[in-house]
PDB file of C-alpha atoms and ligand atoms in Angstrom:
ATOM      1  CA  MET A   1       5.941  18.473 -11.358  1.00  0.00           C
ATOM      2  CA  THR A   2       3.791  15.757  -9.931  1.00  0.00           C
ATOM      3  CA  THR A   3       5.518  14.541  -6.824  1.00  0.00           C
ATOM      4  CA  LEU A   4       2.730  12.594  -5.133  1.00  0.00           C
ATOM      5  CA  SER A   5       1.470   9.181  -6.114  1.00  0.00           C
ATOM      6  CA  ILE A   6      -1.441   7.231  -4.775  1.00  0.00           C
ATOM      7  CA  ILE A   7      -1.291   3.491  -5.321  1.00  0.00           C
ATOM      8  CA  GLY A   8      -4.756   2.026  -5.098  1.00  0.00           C
ATOM      9  CA  GLY A   9      -5.326  -1.535  -3.990  1.00  0.00           C
ATOM     10  CA  THR A  10      -8.318  -3.852  -3.768  1.00  0.00           C
ATOM     11  CA  GLY A  11     -11.413  -1.700  -3.324  1.00  0.00           C
ATOM     12  CA  LEU A  12      -9.664   1.363  -4.744  1.00  0.00           C
ATOM     13  CA  GLY A  13      -9.132   0.540  -8.407  1.00  0.00           C
ATOM     14  CA  GLN A  14      -9.935   4.120  -9.265  1.00  0.00           C
ATOM     15  CA  LEU A  15     -10.215   7.469  -7.539  1.00  0.00           C
ATOM     16  CA  ALA A  16     -13.601   9.024  -8.227  1.00  0.00           C
ATOM     17  CA  ALA A  17     -12.396  12.538  -7.337  1.00  0.00           C
ATOM     18  CA  LEU A  18      -9.387  12.369  -9.680  1.00  0.00           C
ATOM     19  CA  THR A  19      -9.474  14.716 -12.685  1.00  0.00           C
ATOM     20  CA  ILE A  20      -7.362  12.884 -15.249  1.00  0.00           C
ATOM     21  CA  THR A  21      -5.330  14.992 -17.662  1.00  0.00           C
ATOM     22  CA  ARG A  22      -3.254  12.230 -19.219  1.00  0.00           C
ATOM     23  CA  HIS A  23      -2.589   8.500 -19.268  1.00  0.00           C
ATOM     24  CA  GLU A  24       1.032   7.446 -19.341  1.00  0.00           C
ATOM     25  CA  THR A  25       1.967   3.941 -20.558  1.00  0.00           C
ATOM     26  CA  LEU A  26       5.487   3.211 -19.372  1.00  0.00           C
ATOM     27  CA  SER A  27       7.883   0.332 -19.747  1.00  0.00           C
ATOM     28  CA  THR A  28      10.890  -0.169 -17.510  1.00  0.00           C
ATOM     29  CA  PRO A  29      14.069  -2.283 -17.421  1.00  0.00           C
ATOM     30  CA  TYR A  30      12.057  -4.553 -15.082  1.00  0.00           C
ATOM     31  CA  GLY A  31       9.095  -5.009 -17.390  1.00  0.00           C
ATOM     32  CA  LYS A  32       5.623  -3.561 -17.484  1.00  0.00           C
ATOM     33  CA  PRO A  33       3.927  -1.768 -14.580  1.00  0.00           C
ATOM     34  CA  SER A  34       0.487  -2.917 -13.413  1.00  0.00           C
ATOM     35  CA  ALA A  35      -1.425  -0.378 -15.496  1.00  0.00           C
ATOM     36  CA  ASP A  36      -1.274   3.004 -17.189  1.00  0.00           C
ATOM     37  CA  PHE A  37      -0.405   5.830 -14.823  1.00  0.00           C
ATOM     38  CA  LEU A  38      -3.294   8.253 -14.477  1.00  0.00           C
ATOM     39  CA  ILE A  39      -1.906  11.742 -14.153  1.00  0.00           C
ATOM     40  CA  GLY A  40      -4.112  14.584 -13.044  1.00  0.00           C
ATOM     41  CA  GLU A  41      -5.391  16.439 -10.032  1.00  0.00           C
ATOM     42  CA  LEU A  42      -6.969  15.295  -6.814  1.00  0.00           C
ATOM     43  CA  HIS A  43      -8.629  18.128  -4.938  1.00  0.00           C
ATOM     44  CA  LYS A  44      -6.623  20.616  -7.038  1.00  0.00           C
ATOM     45  CA  LYS A  45      -3.202  19.101  -6.316  1.00  0.00           C
ATOM     46  CA  PRO A  46      -1.194  17.139  -8.910  1.00  0.00           C
ATOM     47  CA  VAL A  47      -1.173  13.403  -8.408  1.00  0.00           C
ATOM     48  CA  VAL A  48      -0.211  10.192 -10.220  1.00  0.00           C
ATOM     49  CA  PHE A  49      -2.579   7.282  -9.628  1.00  0.00           C
ATOM     50  CA  LEU A  50      -1.680   3.655 -10.184  1.00  0.00           C
ATOM     51  CA  ALA A  51      -4.029   0.688  -9.811  1.00  0.00           C
ATOM     52  CA  ARG A  52      -1.750  -1.879  -8.173  1.00  0.00           C
ATOM     53  CA  HIS A  53      -3.754  -4.890  -9.369  1.00  0.00           C
ATOM     54  CA  GLY A  54      -4.209  -3.514 -12.895  1.00  0.00           C
ATOM     55  CA  ASN A  55      -7.200  -1.949 -14.543  1.00  0.00           C
ATOM     56  CA  PRO A  56      -9.487  -3.854 -14.467  1.00  0.00           C
ATOM     57  CA  HIS A  57      -8.335  -5.634 -11.303  1.00  0.00           C
ATOM     58  CA  HIS A  58      -6.672  -8.858 -12.532  1.00  0.00           C
ATOM     59  CA  ILE A  59      -3.125  -9.205 -11.108  1.00  0.00           C
ATOM     60  CA  PRO A  60      -2.873 -11.267  -7.902  1.00  0.00           C
ATOM     61  CA  PRO A  61      -0.544  -9.946  -5.152  1.00  0.00           C
ATOM     62  CA  HIS A  62       2.323 -12.362  -5.868  1.00  0.00           C
ATOM     63  CA  LYS A  63       2.299 -11.540  -9.601  1.00  0.00           C
ATOM     64  CA  ILE A  64       2.415  -7.751  -9.285  1.00  0.00           C
ATOM     65  CA  ASN A  65       5.528  -6.315 -10.901  1.00  0.00           C
ATOM     66  CA  TYR A  66       6.445  -4.174  -7.888  1.00  0.00           C
ATOM     67  CA  ARG A  67       9.826  -3.244  -9.322  1.00  0.00           C
ATOM     68  CA  ALA A  68       8.327  -1.925 -12.568  1.00  0.00           C
ATOM     69  CA  ASN A  69       5.676   0.024 -10.643  1.00  0.00           C
ATOM     70  CA  LEU A  70       8.144   1.745  -8.334  1.00  0.00           C
ATOM     71  CA  TRP A  71      10.752   2.315 -11.034  1.00  0.00           C
ATOM     72  CA  ALA A  72       8.182   3.975 -13.296  1.00  0.00           C
ATOM     73  CA  LEU A  73       6.942   6.204 -10.477  1.00  0.00           C
ATOM     74  CA  LYS A  74      10.519   7.346  -9.881  1.00  0.00           C
ATOM     75  CA  GLN A  75      10.891   8.086 -13.613  1.00  0.00           C
ATOM     76  CA  LEU A  76       7.737  10.208 -13.444  1.00  0.00           C
ATOM     77  CA  GLY A  77       9.370  12.397 -10.778  1.00  0.00           C
ATOM     78  CA  VAL A  78       7.332  11.071  -7.863  1.00  0.00           C
ATOM     79  CA  LYS A  79       8.821  11.621  -4.399  1.00  0.00           C
ATOM     80  CA  ASP A  80       5.963  10.655  -2.049  1.00  0.00           C
ATOM     81  CA  ILE A  81       3.712   7.603  -2.199  1.00  0.00           C
ATOM     82  CA  ILE A  82       0.505   6.911  -0.332  1.00  0.00           C
ATOM     83  CA  ALA A  83      -0.274   3.229  -0.752  1.00  0.00           C
ATOM     84  CA  VAL A  84      -3.841   2.199  -0.046  1.00  0.00           C
ATOM     85  CA  ALA A  85      -4.213  -1.456   0.876  1.00  0.00           C
ATOM     86  CA  ALA A  86      -6.920  -3.839   2.031  1.00  0.00           C
ATOM     87  CA  VAL A  87      -5.897  -5.918   5.043  1.00  0.00           C
ATOM     88  CA  GLY A  88      -7.218  -8.386   7.563  1.00  0.00           C
ATOM     89  CA  GLY A  89      -7.445  -7.361  11.223  1.00  0.00           C
ATOM     90  CA  ILE A  90      -5.536  -9.349  13.846  1.00  0.00           C
ATOM     91  CA  THR A  91      -5.410  -7.383  17.119  1.00  0.00           C
ATOM     92  CA  PRO A  92      -8.694  -6.314  18.778  1.00  0.00           C
ATOM     93  CA  VAL A  93      -8.670  -2.664  17.680  1.00  0.00           C
ATOM     94  CA  MET A  94      -8.275  -3.637  14.004  1.00  0.00           C
ATOM     95  CA  LYS A  95     -11.962  -4.166  13.372  1.00  0.00           C
ATOM     96  CA  PRO A  96     -13.459  -4.473   9.887  1.00  0.00           C
ATOM     97  CA  ALA A  97     -13.866  -1.092   8.108  1.00  0.00           C
ATOM     98  CA  HIS A  98     -11.369   0.534  10.520  1.00  0.00           C
ATOM     99  CA  ILE A  99      -8.278   2.299   9.104  1.00  0.00           C
ATOM    100  CA  ALA A 100      -4.682   1.937  10.283  1.00  0.00           C
ATOM    101  CA  ILE A 101      -1.557   3.889   9.378  1.00  0.00           C
ATOM    102  CA  PRO A 102       1.042   1.171   9.971  1.00  0.00           C
ATOM    103  CA  ASP A 103       4.495   1.976  11.309  1.00  0.00           C
ATOM    104  CA  GLN A 104       6.186  -1.422  11.033  1.00  0.00           C
ATOM    105  CA  ILE A 105       6.335  -4.416   8.701  1.00  0.00           C
ATOM    106  CA  ILE A 106       7.120  -8.104   8.947  1.00  0.00           C
ATOM    107  CA  ASP A 107       7.687  -9.782   5.601  1.00  0.00           C
ATOM    108  CA  TYR A 108       6.436 -13.368   5.177  1.00  0.00           C
ATOM    109  CA  THR A 109       6.521 -13.347   1.368  1.00  0.00           C
ATOM    110  CA  TYR A 110       8.789 -15.508  -0.766  1.00  0.00           C
ATOM    111  CA  GLY A 111       9.874 -15.760  -4.371  1.00  0.00           C
ATOM    112  CA  ARG A 112       9.028 -12.164  -5.240  1.00  0.00           C
ATOM    113  CA  GLU A 113      11.438  -9.880  -7.098  1.00  0.00           C
ATOM    114  CA  HIS A 114      12.107  -7.846  -4.002  1.00  0.00           C
ATOM    115  CA  THR A 115      15.145  -5.673  -4.698  1.00  0.00           C
ATOM    116  CA  PHE A 116      16.765  -3.439  -7.290  1.00  0.00           C
ATOM    117  CA  PHE A 117      20.132  -4.367  -5.765  1.00  0.00           C
ATOM    118  CA  ASP A 118      20.171  -7.929  -7.019  1.00  0.00           C
ATOM    119  CA  GLY A 119      23.892  -8.343  -7.444  1.00  0.00           C
ATOM    120  CA  ASN A 120      24.232  -7.103 -11.031  1.00  0.00           C
ATOM    121  CA  ASP A 121      25.848  -3.889  -9.812  1.00  0.00           C
ATOM    122  CA  ALA A 122      29.435  -3.563  -8.742  1.00  0.00           C
ATOM    123  CA  SER A 123      28.455  -2.686  -5.179  1.00  0.00           C
ATOM    124  CA  VAL A 124      26.421  -4.546  -2.580  1.00  0.00           C
ATOM    125  CA  THR A 125      23.849  -2.210  -1.048  1.00  0.00           C
ATOM    126  CA  HIS A 126      21.964  -2.683   2.211  1.00  0.00           C
ATOM    127  CA  ILE A 127      19.318  -0.024   2.742  1.00  0.00           C
ATOM    128  CA  ASP A 128      18.248   0.985   6.234  1.00  0.00           C
ATOM    129  CA  PHE A 129      14.718  -0.235   6.945  1.00  0.00           C
ATOM    130  CA  SER A 130      14.468   0.356  10.702  1.00  0.00           C
ATOM    131  CA  TYR A 131      11.425   2.560  10.138  1.00  0.00           C
ATOM    132  CA  PRO A 132       9.908   1.187   6.930  1.00  0.00           C
ATOM    133  CA  TYR A 133       7.306   3.911   6.486  1.00  0.00           C
ATOM    134  CA  SER A 134       7.912   7.628   6.002  1.00  0.00           C
ATOM    135  CA  GLN A 135       7.430   9.369   9.341  1.00  0.00           C
ATOM    136  CA  LYS A 136       6.625  12.611   7.508  1.00  0.00           C
ATOM    137  CA  LEU A 137       3.796  11.096   5.444  1.00  0.00           C
ATOM    138  CA  ARG A 138       2.459   9.074   8.380  1.00  0.00           C
ATOM    139  CA  ALA A 139       2.323  12.186  10.532  1.00  0.00           C
ATOM    140  CA  ALA A 140       0.471  14.069   7.777  1.00  0.00           C
ATOM    141  CA  LEU A 141      -2.077  11.253   7.407  1.00  0.00           C
ATOM    142  CA  ILE A 142      -2.608  10.995  11.163  1.00  0.00           C
ATOM    143  CA  HIS A 143      -3.028  14.757  11.391  1.00  0.00           C
ATOM    144  CA  SER A 144      -5.524  14.711   8.481  1.00  0.00           C
ATOM    145  CA  ALA A 145      -7.566  11.980  10.180  1.00  0.00           C
ATOM    146  CA  ALA A 146      -7.635  13.989  13.416  1.00  0.00           C
ATOM    147  CA  SER A 147      -8.836  17.069  11.530  1.00  0.00           C
ATOM    148  CA  LEU A 148     -11.814  14.997  10.330  1.00  0.00           C
ATOM    149  CA  ASP A 149     -12.460  13.361  13.695  1.00  0.00           C
ATOM    150  CA  LEU A 150     -11.850  10.095  11.900  1.00  0.00           C
ATOM    151  CA  LYS A 151     -10.614   7.406  14.263  1.00  0.00           C
ATOM    152  CA  VAL A 152      -7.604   5.652  12.809  1.00  0.00           C
ATOM    153  CA  SER A 153      -4.945   3.508  14.430  1.00  0.00           C
ATOM    154  CA  PRO A 154      -1.812   5.672  14.260  1.00  0.00           C
ATOM    155  CA  ILE A 155       0.535   2.704  14.554  1.00  0.00           C
ATOM    156  CA  GLY A 156       0.442  -0.982  13.705  1.00  0.00           C
ATOM    157  CA  THR A 157       2.627  -3.760  12.421  1.00  0.00           C
ATOM    158  CA  TYR A 158       1.705  -4.984   8.953  1.00  0.00           C
ATOM    159  CA  GLY A 159       2.472  -8.637   8.279  1.00  0.00           C
ATOM    160  CA  CYS A 160       2.768  -9.320   4.566  1.00  0.00           C
ATOM    161  CA  THR A 161       1.840 -12.823   3.429  1.00  0.00           C
ATOM    162  CA  GLN A 162       2.363 -14.391   0.040  1.00  0.00           C
ATOM    163  CA  GLY A 163      -1.237 -15.108  -0.922  1.00  0.00           C
ATOM    164  CA  PRO A 164      -3.258 -15.333  -2.965  1.00  0.00           C
ATOM    165  CA  ARG A 165      -4.927 -17.667  -0.497  1.00  0.00           C
ATOM    166  CA  LEU A 166      -5.927 -16.251   2.851  1.00  0.00           C
ATOM    167  CA  GLU A 167      -4.110 -17.522   5.937  1.00  0.00           C
ATOM    168  CA  SER A 168      -4.872 -20.477   8.184  1.00  0.00           C
ATOM    169  CA  GLY A 169      -6.005 -19.775  11.750  1.00  0.00           C
ATOM    170  CA  ALA A 170      -2.659 -21.028  13.035  1.00  0.00           C
ATOM    171  CA  GLU A 171      -0.769 -18.716  10.697  1.00  0.00           C
ATOM    172  CA  ILE A 172      -2.718 -15.717  11.988  1.00  0.00           C
ATOM    173  CA  ALA A 173      -2.133 -16.868  15.594  1.00  0.00           C
ATOM    174  CA  ARG A 174       1.580 -17.084  14.856  1.00  0.00           C
ATOM    175  CA  MET A 175       1.566 -13.656  13.249  1.00  0.00           C
ATOM    176  CA  GLU A 176      -0.129 -12.251  16.343  1.00  0.00           C
ATOM    177  CA  ARG A 177       2.581 -13.784  18.526  1.00  0.00           C
ATOM    178  CA  ASP A 178       5.125 -12.195  16.195  1.00  0.00           C
ATOM    179  CA  GLY A 179       3.556  -8.805  16.870  1.00  0.00           C
ATOM    180  CA  CYS A 180       1.483  -8.287  13.725  1.00  0.00           C
ATOM    181  CA  ASP A 181      -1.656  -6.153  14.029  1.00  0.00           C
ATOM    182  CA  ILE A 182      -2.843  -6.449  10.440  1.00  0.00           C
ATOM    183  CA  VAL A 183      -2.231  -8.812   7.548  1.00  0.00           C
ATOM    184  CA  GLY A 184      -2.053  -8.021   3.859  1.00  0.00           C
ATOM    185  CA  MET A 185      -0.429  -9.349   0.697  1.00  0.00           C
ATOM    186  CA  THR A 186       1.011  -6.327  -1.095  1.00  0.00           C
ATOM    187  CA  GLY A 187       2.962  -4.221   1.424  1.00  0.00           C
ATOM    188  CA  MET A 188       6.169  -6.040   0.545  1.00  0.00           C
ATOM    189  CA  PRO A 189       8.282  -5.692  -1.422  1.00  0.00           C
ATOM    190  CA  GLU A 190       6.520  -2.429  -2.298  1.00  0.00           C
ATOM    191  CA  ALA A 191       7.683  -0.538   0.803  1.00  0.00           C
ATOM    192  CA  ALA A 192      11.279  -1.782   0.557  1.00  0.00           C
ATOM    193  CA  LEU A 193      11.563  -1.013  -3.154  1.00  0.00           C
ATOM    194  CA  ALA A 194      10.295   2.507  -2.467  1.00  0.00           C
ATOM    195  CA  ARG A 195      13.034   2.899   0.152  1.00  0.00           C
ATOM    196  CA  GLU A 196      15.664   1.569  -2.268  1.00  0.00           C
ATOM    197  CA  LEU A 197      14.667   4.334  -4.686  1.00  0.00           C
ATOM    198  CA  ASP A 198      14.591   6.937  -1.928  1.00  0.00           C
ATOM    199  CA  LEU A 199      10.841   7.446  -2.263  1.00  0.00           C
ATOM    200  CA  HIS A 200       8.853   8.382   0.834  1.00  0.00           C
ATOM    201  CA  TYR A 201       6.187   5.759   1.381  1.00  0.00           C
ATOM    202  CA  ALA A 202       3.269   5.462   3.783  1.00  0.00           C
ATOM    203  CA  SER A 203       0.205   3.274   3.764  1.00  0.00           C
ATOM    204  CA  ILE A 204      -3.479   3.634   4.516  1.00  0.00           C
ATOM    205  CA  ALA A 205      -4.564   0.130   5.497  1.00  0.00           C
ATOM    206  CA  VAL A 206      -8.280  -0.547   5.389  1.00  0.00           C
ATOM    207  CA  ILE A 207      -9.420  -3.532   7.410  1.00  0.00           C
ATOM    208  CA  ALA A 208     -11.634  -5.729   5.229  1.00  0.00           C
ATOM    209  CA  ASN A 209     -12.213  -8.696   7.556  1.00  0.00           C
ATOM    210  CA  TRP A 210     -11.069 -10.340  10.741  1.00  0.00           C
ATOM    211  CA  GLY A 211      -7.974 -12.429  10.152  1.00  0.00           C
ATOM    212  CA  ALA A 212      -8.495 -16.170   9.764  1.00  0.00           C
ATOM    213  CA  GLY A 213      -9.563 -17.941  12.936  1.00  0.00           C
ATOM    214  CA  LYS A 214     -10.519 -14.710  14.727  1.00  0.00           C
ATOM    215  CA  THR A 215     -14.191 -15.592  14.351  1.00  0.00           C
ATOM    216  CA  ALA A 216     -15.954 -18.935  14.000  1.00  0.00           C
ATOM    217  CA  ASN A 217     -16.876 -18.064  10.415  1.00  0.00           C
ATOM    218  CA  GLU A 218     -15.026 -18.521   7.170  1.00  0.00           C
ATOM    219  CA  ILE A 219     -13.928 -15.328   5.406  1.00  0.00           C
ATOM    220  CA  THR A 220     -16.078 -14.527   2.374  1.00  0.00           C
ATOM    221  CA  MET A 221     -15.407 -12.183  -0.531  1.00  0.00           C
ATOM    222  CA  ALA A 222     -18.847 -10.654   0.057  1.00  0.00           C
ATOM    223  CA  GLU A 223     -17.826  -9.664   3.599  1.00  0.00           C
ATOM    224  CA  ILE A 224     -14.530  -8.237   2.340  1.00  0.00           C
ATOM    225  CA  GLU A 225     -16.268  -6.181  -0.342  1.00  0.00           C
ATOM    226  CA  GLU A 226     -18.886  -4.853   2.064  1.00  0.00           C
ATOM    227  CA  ASN A 227     -16.316  -3.694   4.645  1.00  0.00           C
ATOM    228  CA  LEU A 228     -14.065  -2.221   1.995  1.00  0.00           C
ATOM    229  CA  HIS A 229     -16.986  -0.272   0.627  1.00  0.00           C
ATOM    230  CA  HIS A 230     -17.488   1.391   4.037  1.00  0.00           C
ATOM    231  CA  GLY A 231     -13.780   1.798   4.716  1.00  0.00           C
ATOM    232  CA  MET A 232     -13.008   3.307   1.311  1.00  0.00           C
ATOM    233  CA  ALA A 233     -15.533   6.115   1.836  1.00  0.00           C
ATOM    234  CA  ASN A 234     -13.390   7.181   4.796  1.00  0.00           C
ATOM    235  CA  VAL A 235     -10.238   6.779   2.705  1.00  0.00           C
ATOM    236  CA  GLY A 236     -11.724   9.272   0.222  1.00  0.00           C
ATOM    237  CA  SER A 237     -12.272  11.829   3.003  1.00  0.00           C
ATOM    238  CA  LEU A 238      -8.848  11.141   4.473  1.00  0.00           C
ATOM    239  CA  LEU A 239      -7.172  11.686   1.116  1.00  0.00           C
ATOM    240  CA  GLN A 240      -9.115  14.907   0.622  1.00  0.00           C
ATOM    241  CA  ALA A 241      -7.930  16.260   3.998  1.00  0.00           C
ATOM    242  CA  PHE A 242      -4.396  15.062   3.274  1.00  0.00           C
ATOM    243  CA  MET A 243      -4.358  16.785  -0.134  1.00  0.00           C
ATOM    244  CA  SER A 244      -5.495  20.074   1.363  1.00  0.00           C
ATOM    245  CA  THR A 245      -2.286  20.302   3.409  1.00  0.00           C
ATOM    246  CA  TYR A 246       0.085  18.443   1.083  1.00  0.00           C
ATOM    247  CA  THR A 247       3.050  20.372  -0.252  1.00  0.00           C
ATOM    248  CA  SER A 248       5.690  18.616  -2.289  1.00  0.00           C
TER     249      SER A 248
HETATM  250  N1  LIG B 301      -5.214 -11.684   4.787  1.00  0.00           N
HETATM  251  C1  LIG B 301      -4.346 -11.211   3.856  1.00  0.00           C
HETATM  252  N2  LIG B 301      -4.650 -10.208   3.044  1.00  0.00           N
HETATM  253  C2  LIG B 301      -5.856  -9.642   3.162  1.00  0.00           C
HETATM  254  C3  LIG B 301      -6.791 -10.084   4.105  1.00  0.00           C
HETATM  255  C4  LIG B 301      -6.445 -11.154   4.968  1.00  0.00           C
HETATM  256  O1  LIG B 301      -7.231 -11.611   5.829  1.00  0.00           O
HETATM  257  N3  LIG B 301      -7.908  -9.318   3.956  1.00  0.00           N
HETATM  258  C5  LIG B 301      -7.622  -8.427   2.963  1.00  0.00           C
HETATM  259  N4  LIG B 301      -6.389  -8.615   2.489  1.00  0.00           N
END
């Protein structure tokens, strides 16, 4: 049984080290997931890979069918999810190409299908979300980074914006006052939907750029791609170390 899934974001549309044994095209009561699920082995352990933005990368953050993605992963028997995501850095330690394992979330998105409990059931359900990320998976990732001597930020608050535009300088300043360390566009509702389905979920956030207004320059796609390229090499090593100790 494949119990681990890796969801790849911008800069991680595929996993080079993945040995694919089958492609699974799934449909769900919520519609179509972002892409086929690639089922195989990563460093000799079973894994399901999903490209969050589709394959090739074409679905913007606000159009991703998060419910279909998470529902399908549950149907496949997945229990643990490592979500890789590109983010902007807000607080000083969150420098481009650095990696963070966030422990908290603030949701600034709107208009997304963000729950499975949308009132069509008989009962009204409020999940606990005090600690949005799985402590077990976070601890394993932090331990794996330490085993590699890879410096990662072991905590951080992820602010999720609607996109697809980047933020204004004032929006980033407000997010910093709110307590956000990093900013991305896909962490929500993904993390909450995982919790609703009782899936353990943790994220590897790769800093692609300084958040808007943190430097005098505008943010360019070239800069984002360059930093992601460096950061993703470390994500590959981190995943390898994580897989070597992972047990379902
Ligand atoms: N803001 C939001 N999402 C992002 C950013 C950013 O600056 N960089 C990469 N993803």
